[in-house]
Amino acid sequence: MRLTHVVRAGVAAAAAAIAALAFPAMAGAHVTVNPNTAVQGGYTKVTFRVPNERDDASTTKLEVAIPTDKPIASVSVKPVQGWTAATETSKLATPIKTDDGEVTEAISKVTWTADANSAIKPGQFQEFDVSLGPLPQTDQIVFKALQTYSSGEVVRWIDEPAAGAEAEHPAPVLKLSKKADTTAASTTSSAAPALTADSGSSSNNGTAIGLGIAGLILGLAGLVVGVLAYRRTPSPTA
């Protein structure tokens, strides 16, 4: 009987270790922009990745605000099967000068709405592609986003990054670098392949899996120690 208890305790310890290590990875899911870096003055395609964080509701709508204080002249969206994309424009306080003349209005919001069969179900995610450019001369672009669920709940991913603080509902952020800053990066990339946003995500997933395996090993080690201790315990004499 005592051996059975030891075995059960070891298995429980292994399961607890895996759950504790895996929880932070699951809890950190939120709306993101990928890749999360680009170059000022250039054009880029970004992908807004939207995971469903609810067990009892589906995501039916995504709204992404495009800042107009540092406006982007060209914003276009890639069709997503089962989703309808709509854009809103705003009058610019300061027109943008382009080769084709001045731009006085710019897209300030994109809204994707799912049809009845295409909502993001529990345990799933969807990606929405947007082409942007020319990118403004600024350090970053904060895309505040609203995620609407079939239950009527709206999750506001609008918290801007702050030094030394982890936001509860962080907004997707695209970091922008100056063209001169990319010279060294280009030289480095010729010697070794650069990590893409997806490979970084895969690396994070690999880390989480590795931690889970480590937790399992620790739990099994505890089980072995318990069994050895049991074997060394002298049997009661009559």
Short mmCIF file of the C-alpha atoms (twelve columns), coordinates in Angstrom:
data_MODEL
# 
_entry.id   MODEL 
# 
loop_
_atom_site.group_PDB 
_atom_site.id 
_atom_site.type_symbol 
_atom_site.label_atom_id 
_atom_site.label_alt_id 
_atom_site.label_comp_id 
_atom_site.label_asym_id 
_atom_site.label_seq_id 
_atom_site.Cartn_x 
_atom_site.Cartn_y 
_atom_site.Cartn_z 
_atom_site.pdbx_PDB_model_num 
ATOM 1   C CA . MET A 1   0.000   0.000   0.000   1 
ATOM 2   C CA . ARG A 2   2.789   2.398   0.865   1 
ATOM 3   C CA . LEU A 3   4.425   1.814   -2.538  1 
ATOM 4   C CA . THR A 4   1.143   2.690   -4.258  1 
ATOM 5   C CA . HIS A 5   0.970   5.963   -2.342  1 
ATOM 6   C CA . VAL A 6   4.551   6.792   -3.316  1 
ATOM 7   C CA . VAL A 7   3.821   6.151   -7.002  1 
ATOM 8   C CA . ARG A 8   0.698   8.310   -6.894  1 
ATOM 9   C CA . ALA A 9   2.594   11.114  -5.170  1 
ATOM 10  C CA . GLY A 10  5.345   10.999  -7.800  1 
ATOM 11  C CA . VAL A 11  2.870   11.175  -10.687 1 
ATOM 12  C CA . ALA A 12  1.034   14.052  -9.013  1 
ATOM 13  C CA . ALA A 13  4.287   15.943  -8.533  1 
ATOM 14  C CA . ALA A 14  5.185   15.494  -12.221 1 
ATOM 15  C CA . ALA A 15  1.775   16.712  -13.370 1 
ATOM 16  C CA . ALA A 16  1.925   19.744  -11.077 1 
ATOM 17  C CA . ALA A 17  5.384   20.669  -12.336 1 
ATOM 18  C CA . ILE A 18  4.264   20.519  -15.977 1 
ATOM 19  C CA . ALA A 19  1.115   22.563  -15.302 1 
ATOM 20  C CA . ALA A 20  3.023   25.242  -13.398 1 
ATOM 21  C CA . LEU A 21  5.605   25.619  -16.150 1 
ATOM 22  C CA . ALA A 22  3.095   25.619  -19.001 1 
ATOM 23  C CA . PHE A 23  0.648   28.103  -17.431 1 
ATOM 24  C CA . PRO A 24  2.636   31.302  -18.147 1 
ATOM 25  C CA . ALA A 25  2.826   30.436  -21.857 1 
ATOM 26  C CA . MET A 26  -0.949  29.954  -22.059 1 
ATOM 27  C CA . ALA A 27  -1.727  33.041  -19.990 1 
ATOM 28  C CA . GLY A 28  0.418   35.269  -22.205 1 
ATOM 29  C CA . ALA A 29  -1.717  34.895  -25.354 1 
ATOM 30  C CA . HIS A 30  -2.970  38.216  -26.760 1 
ATOM 31  C CA . VAL A 31  -3.429  40.115  -30.026 1 
ATOM 32  C CA . THR A 32  -0.006  40.702  -31.621 1 
ATOM 33  C CA . VAL A 33  1.505   42.239  -34.740 1 
ATOM 34  C CA . ASN A 34  4.059   40.176  -36.697 1 
ATOM 35  C CA . PRO A 35  6.742   40.976  -37.540 1 
ATOM 36  C CA . ASN A 36  7.069   43.554  -34.784 1 
ATOM 37  C CA . THR A 37  9.854   45.592  -36.424 1 
ATOM 38  C CA . ALA A 38  10.143  47.599  -39.655 1 
ATOM 39  C CA . VAL A 39  12.082  50.502  -41.176 1 
ATOM 40  C CA . GLN A 40  10.986  54.148  -41.160 1 
ATOM 41  C CA . GLY A 41  10.011  55.426  -44.595 1 
ATOM 42  C CA . GLY A 42  9.555   51.943  -46.035 1 
ATOM 43  C CA . TYR A 43  6.619   49.679  -46.843 1 
ATOM 44  C CA . THR A 44  5.805   46.511  -44.953 1 
ATOM 45  C CA . LYS A 45  3.185   43.817  -44.591 1 
ATOM 46  C CA . VAL A 46  2.147   43.081  -41.024 1 
ATOM 47  C CA . THR A 47  -0.059  40.330  -39.660 1 
ATOM 48  C CA . PHE A 48  -2.392  40.809  -36.715 1 
ATOM 49  C CA . ARG A 49  -2.606  37.444  -34.951 1 
ATOM 50  C CA . VAL A 50  -5.755  36.958  -32.879 1 
ATOM 51  C CA . PRO A 51  -6.057  33.969  -30.502 1 
ATOM 52  C CA . ASN A 52  -9.325  32.995  -28.855 1 
ATOM 53  C CA . GLU A 53  -8.875  33.091  -25.076 1 
ATOM 54  C CA . ARG A 54  -12.344 31.949  -24.067 1 
ATOM 55  C CA . ASP A 55  -13.647 28.396  -23.612 1 
ATOM 56  C CA . ASP A 56  -17.313 29.274  -24.064 1 
ATOM 57  C CA . ALA A 57  -17.364 31.916  -26.839 1 
ATOM 58  C CA . SER A 58  -15.962 32.625  -30.301 1 
ATOM 59  C CA . THR A 59  -14.268 35.781  -31.570 1 
ATOM 60  C CA . THR A 60  -16.557 37.449  -34.095 1 
ATOM 61  C CA . LYS A 61  -14.935 40.837  -34.709 1 
ATOM 62  C CA . LEU A 62  -11.565 42.589  -34.601 1 
ATOM 63  C CA . GLU A 63  -11.096 46.362  -34.727 1 
ATOM 64  C CA . VAL A 64  -7.621  47.865  -35.190 1 
ATOM 65  C CA . ALA A 65  -6.960  51.603  -34.924 1 
ATOM 66  C CA . ILE A 66  -4.352  53.104  -37.282 1 
ATOM 67  C CA . PRO A 67  -2.825  56.196  -35.593 1 
ATOM 68  C CA . THR A 68  -3.272  59.467  -37.484 1 
ATOM 69  C CA . ASP A 69  -0.926  61.627  -35.411 1 
ATOM 70  C CA . LYS A 70  1.832   59.988  -37.473 1 
ATOM 71  C CA . PRO A 71  -0.332  58.997  -40.455 1 
ATOM 72  C CA . ILE A 72  0.289   56.274  -43.028 1 
ATOM 73  C CA . ALA A 73  -0.696  57.259  -46.573 1 
ATOM 74  C CA . SER A 74  -1.274  53.742  -47.937 1 
ATOM 75  C CA . VAL A 75  -3.179  51.077  -45.975 1 
ATOM 76  C CA . SER A 76  -4.603  48.014  -47.723 1 
ATOM 77  C CA . VAL A 77  -5.988  44.747  -46.373 1 
ATOM 78  C CA . LYS A 78  -5.745  41.182  -47.643 1 
ATOM 79  C CA . PRO A 79  -9.072  39.339  -47.896 1 
ATOM 80  C CA . VAL A 80  -9.692  36.667  -45.266 1 
ATOM 81  C CA . GLN A 81  -12.150 33.939  -46.208 1 
ATOM 82  C CA . GLY A 82  -15.333 34.241  -44.167 1 
ATOM 83  C CA . TRP A 83  -14.493 37.725  -42.896 1 
ATOM 84  C CA . THR A 84  -15.591 41.144  -44.167 1 
ATOM 85  C CA . ALA A 85  -13.096 44.020  -43.861 1 
ATOM 86  C CA . ALA A 86  -14.258 47.636  -43.589 1 
ATOM 87  C CA . THR A 87  -12.111 50.779  -43.284 1 
ATOM 88  C CA . GLU A 88  -12.735 54.222  -41.827 1 
ATOM 89  C CA . THR A 89  -10.898 57.384  -42.835 1 
ATOM 90  C CA . SER A 90  -10.111 60.552  -40.903 1 
ATOM 91  C CA . LYS A 91  -9.199  64.075  -41.950 1 
ATOM 92  C CA . LEU A 92  -5.520  64.763  -41.289 1 
ATOM 93  C CA . ALA A 93  -4.458  67.820  -39.318 1 
ATOM 94  C CA . THR A 94  -1.293  67.963  -41.437 1 
ATOM 95  C CA . PRO A 95  -1.530  66.578  -45.001 1 
ATOM 96  C CA . ILE A 96  1.012   63.998  -46.133 1 
ATOM 97  C CA . LYS A 97  3.191   64.995  -49.086 1 
ATOM 98  C CA . THR A 98  3.661   62.225  -51.663 1 
ATOM 99  C CA . ASP A 99  4.910   61.939  -55.257 1 
ATOM 100 C CA . ASP A 100 1.271   62.061  -56.349 1 
ATOM 101 C CA . GLY A 101 0.470   65.197  -54.327 1 
ATOM 102 C CA . GLU A 102 -0.914  65.857  -50.852 1 
ATOM 103 C CA . VAL A 103 -2.951  63.280  -48.963 1 
ATOM 104 C CA . THR A 104 -5.526  64.979  -46.739 1 
ATOM 105 C CA . GLU A 105 -7.275  61.854  -45.433 1 
ATOM 106 C CA . ALA A 106 -5.944  58.528  -44.217 1 
ATOM 107 C CA . ILE A 107 -7.373  55.239  -43.008 1 
ATOM 108 C CA . SER A 108 -7.736  55.394  -39.238 1 
ATOM 109 C CA . LYS A 109 -9.457  52.095  -38.490 1 
ATOM 110 C CA . VAL A 110 -9.898  48.618  -39.955 1 
ATOM 111 C CA . THR A 111 -12.712 46.329  -38.796 1 
ATOM 112 C CA . TRP A 112 -12.940 42.629  -39.628 1 
ATOM 113 C CA . THR A 113 -16.295 40.911  -39.017 1 
ATOM 114 C CA . ALA A 114 -16.827 37.141  -39.283 1 
ATOM 115 C CA . ASP A 115 -19.760 35.468  -40.967 1 
ATOM 116 C CA . ALA A 116 -21.784 32.850  -39.107 1 
ATOM 117 C CA . ASN A 117 -19.367 29.996  -39.872 1 
ATOM 118 C CA . SER A 118 -15.967 31.722  -39.676 1 
ATOM 119 C CA . ALA A 119 -15.685 33.039  -36.110 1 
ATOM 120 C CA . ILE A 120 -12.505 32.114  -34.205 1 
ATOM 121 C CA . LYS A 121 -13.521 29.195  -32.028 1 
ATOM 122 C CA . PRO A 122 -12.039 28.249  -28.632 1 
ATOM 123 C CA . GLY A 123 -8.520  26.897  -29.002 1 
ATOM 124 C CA . GLN A 124 -8.062  28.511  -32.433 1 
ATOM 125 C CA . PHE A 125 -6.537  31.705  -33.855 1 
ATOM 126 C CA . GLN A 126 -6.818  33.776  -37.030 1 
ATOM 127 C CA . GLU A 127 -4.431  36.100  -38.874 1 
ATOM 128 C CA . PHE A 128 -5.223  39.350  -40.671 1 
ATOM 129 C CA . ASP A 129 -2.721  40.852  -43.139 1 
ATOM 130 C CA . VAL A 130 -2.311  44.585  -43.762 1 
ATOM 131 C CA . SER A 131 0.063   46.425  -46.109 1 
ATOM 132 C CA . LEU A 132 1.377   49.742  -44.738 1 
ATOM 133 C CA . GLY A 133 3.573   52.541  -46.046 1 
ATOM 134 C CA . PRO A 134 5.414   54.743  -46.181 1 
ATOM 135 C CA . LEU A 135 6.019   54.217  -42.477 1 
ATOM 136 C CA . PRO A 136 6.332   57.424  -40.428 1 
ATOM 137 C CA . GLN A 137 9.503   58.828  -38.869 1 
ATOM 138 C CA . THR A 138 8.801   57.637  -35.347 1 
ATOM 139 C CA . ASP A 139 10.126  55.001  -32.961 1 
ATOM 140 C CA . GLN A 140 6.979   52.888  -32.863 1 
ATOM 141 C CA . ILE A 141 3.376   52.555  -33.941 1 
ATOM 142 C CA . VAL A 142 0.834   51.438  -31.350 1 
ATOM 143 C CA . PHE A 143 -2.171  49.669  -32.889 1 
ATOM 144 C CA . LYS A 144 -4.941  49.676  -30.310 1 
ATOM 145 C CA . ALA A 145 -7.289  46.749  -30.904 1 
ATOM 146 C CA . LEU A 146 -10.718 45.594  -29.753 1 
ATOM 147 C CA . GLN A 147 -11.631 41.893  -29.779 1 
ATOM 148 C CA . THR A 148 -15.348 41.069  -29.665 1 
ATOM 149 C CA . TYR A 149 -16.706 37.671  -28.599 1 
ATOM 150 C CA . SER A 150 -20.002 35.991  -29.477 1 
ATOM 151 C CA . SER A 151 -21.028 36.434  -25.826 1 
ATOM 152 C CA . GLY A 152 -20.928 40.216  -26.280 1 
ATOM 153 C CA . GLU A 153 -17.690 40.617  -24.301 1 
ATOM 154 C CA . VAL A 154 -15.202 43.141  -25.719 1 
ATOM 155 C CA . VAL A 155 -11.535 42.810  -24.757 1 
ATOM 156 C CA . ARG A 156 -9.661  46.098  -25.211 1 
ATOM 157 C CA . TRP A 157 -6.026  45.529  -26.200 1 
ATOM 158 C CA . ILE A 158 -5.138  49.189  -25.764 1 
ATOM 159 C CA . ASP A 159 -2.496  49.405  -23.010 1 
ATOM 160 C CA . GLU A 160 0.567   51.241  -24.316 1 
ATOM 161 C CA . PRO A 161 4.031   49.947  -23.357 1 
ATOM 162 C CA . ALA A 162 5.540   51.437  -20.198 1 
ATOM 163 C CA . ALA A 163 9.057   50.986  -18.846 1 
ATOM 164 C CA . GLY A 164 9.267   48.482  -15.991 1 
ATOM 165 C CA . ALA A 165 5.604   47.525  -16.150 1 
ATOM 166 C CA . GLU A 166 3.811   44.596  -17.757 1 
ATOM 167 C CA . ALA A 167 0.492   45.669  -19.231 1 
ATOM 168 C CA . GLU A 168 -2.593  43.562  -18.570 1 
ATOM 169 C CA . HIS A 169 -3.985  44.144  -22.055 1 
ATOM 170 C CA . PRO A 170 -1.020  45.252  -24.197 1 
ATOM 171 C CA . ALA A 171 -1.692  46.839  -27.567 1 
ATOM 172 C CA . PRO A 172 0.180   45.448  -30.595 1 
ATOM 173 C CA . VAL A 173 3.329   47.537  -31.163 1 
ATOM 174 C CA . LEU A 174 5.396   47.864  -34.354 1 
ATOM 175 C CA . LYS A 175 8.921   49.092  -33.589 1 
ATOM 176 C CA . LEU A 176 10.481  51.304  -36.271 1 
ATOM 177 C CA . SER A 177 14.189  51.813  -36.885 1 
ATOM 178 C CA . LYS A 178 15.983  54.368  -39.022 1 
ATOM 179 C CA . LYS A 179 17.477  53.246  -42.322 1 
ATOM 180 C CA . ALA A 180 21.024  53.889  -41.040 1 
ATOM 181 C CA . ASP A 181 20.369  51.513  -38.134 1 
ATOM 182 C CA . THR A 182 19.747  48.609  -40.531 1 
ATOM 183 C CA . THR A 183 23.269  48.607  -42.046 1 
ATOM 184 C CA . ALA A 184 24.862  46.608  -39.239 1 
ATOM 185 C CA . ALA A 185 21.850  44.292  -39.115 1 
ATOM 186 C CA . SER A 186 22.190  43.597  -42.858 1 
ATOM 187 C CA . THR A 187 25.885  42.748  -42.424 1 
ATOM 188 C CA . THR A 188 25.078  40.375  -39.609 1 
ATOM 189 C CA . SER A 189 22.288  38.706  -41.541 1 
ATOM 190 C CA . SER A 190 24.704  37.808  -44.353 1 
ATOM 191 C CA . ALA A 191 26.734  35.718  -41.904 1 
ATOM 192 C CA . ALA A 192 23.866  34.101  -40.036 1 
ATOM 193 C CA . PRO A 193 20.120  33.755  -40.727 1 
ATOM 194 C CA . ALA A 194 17.934  36.215  -38.815 1 
ATOM 195 C CA . LEU A 195 15.040  35.019  -36.727 1 
ATOM 196 C CA . THR A 196 11.642  35.867  -38.146 1 
ATOM 197 C CA . ALA A 197 8.593   36.605  -36.046 1 
ATOM 198 C CA . ASP A 198 7.289   33.101  -36.668 1 
ATOM 199 C CA . SER A 199 10.623  31.488  -35.783 1 
ATOM 200 C CA . GLY A 200 10.696  33.553  -32.597 1 
ATOM 201 C CA . SER A 201 7.243   32.289  -31.805 1 
ATOM 202 C CA . SER A 202 8.426   28.729  -32.494 1 
ATOM 203 C CA . SER A 203 11.399  29.328  -30.206 1 
ATOM 204 C CA . ASN A 204 9.059   30.448  -27.422 1 
ATOM 205 C CA . ASN A 205 6.901   27.363  -27.968 1 
ATOM 206 C CA . GLY A 206 10.035  25.184  -27.903 1 
ATOM 207 C CA . THR A 207 11.094  26.786  -24.643 1 
ATOM 208 C CA . ALA A 208 7.712   26.075  -23.085 1 
ATOM 209 C CA . ILE A 209 7.864   22.444  -24.228 1 
ATOM 210 C CA . GLY A 210 11.417  22.123  -22.876 1 
ATOM 211 C CA . LEU A 211 10.320  23.478  -19.520 1 
ATOM 212 C CA . GLY A 212 7.425   21.022  -19.459 1 
ATOM 213 C CA . ILE A 213 9.788   18.117  -20.141 1 
ATOM 214 C CA . ALA A 214 12.098  19.369  -17.406 1 
ATOM 215 C CA . GLY A 215 9.145   19.400  -15.008 1 
ATOM 216 C CA . LEU A 216 8.284   15.831  -15.957 1 
ATOM 217 C CA . ILE A 217 11.888  14.722  -15.352 1 
ATOM 218 C CA . LEU A 218 11.877  16.395  -11.933 1 
ATOM 219 C CA . GLY A 219 8.618   14.677  -11.045 1 
ATOM 220 C CA . LEU A 220 9.917   11.269  -12.154 1 
ATOM 221 C CA . ALA A 221 13.115  11.866  -10.183 1 
ATOM 222 C CA . GLY A 222 10.978  12.434  -7.105  1 
ATOM 223 C CA . LEU A 223 9.152   9.196   -7.828  1 
ATOM 224 C CA . VAL A 224 12.436  7.265   -8.076  1 
ATOM 225 C CA . VAL A 225 13.659  8.737   -4.783  1 
ATOM 226 C CA . GLY A 226 10.391  7.746   -3.129  1 
ATOM 227 C CA . VAL A 227 10.607  4.164   -4.409  1 
ATOM 228 C CA . LEU A 228 14.211  3.817   -3.244  1 
ATOM 229 C CA . ALA A 229 13.276  5.158   0.175   1 
ATOM 230 C CA . TYR A 230 10.465  2.613   0.367   1 
ATOM 231 C CA . ARG A 231 12.797  -0.267  -0.500  1 
ATOM 232 C CA . ARG A 232 15.281  0.799   2.184   1 
ATOM 233 C CA . THR A 233 12.621  0.878   4.884   1 
ATOM 234 C CA . PRO A 234 13.013  -2.267  7.052   1 
ATOM 235 C CA . SER A 235 10.028  -4.583  7.060   1 
ATOM 236 C CA . PRO A 236 8.276   -4.905  10.440  1 
ATOM 237 C CA . THR A 237 9.124   -8.101  12.290  1 
ATOM 238 C CA . ALA A 238 6.599   -10.321 13.966  1 
# 
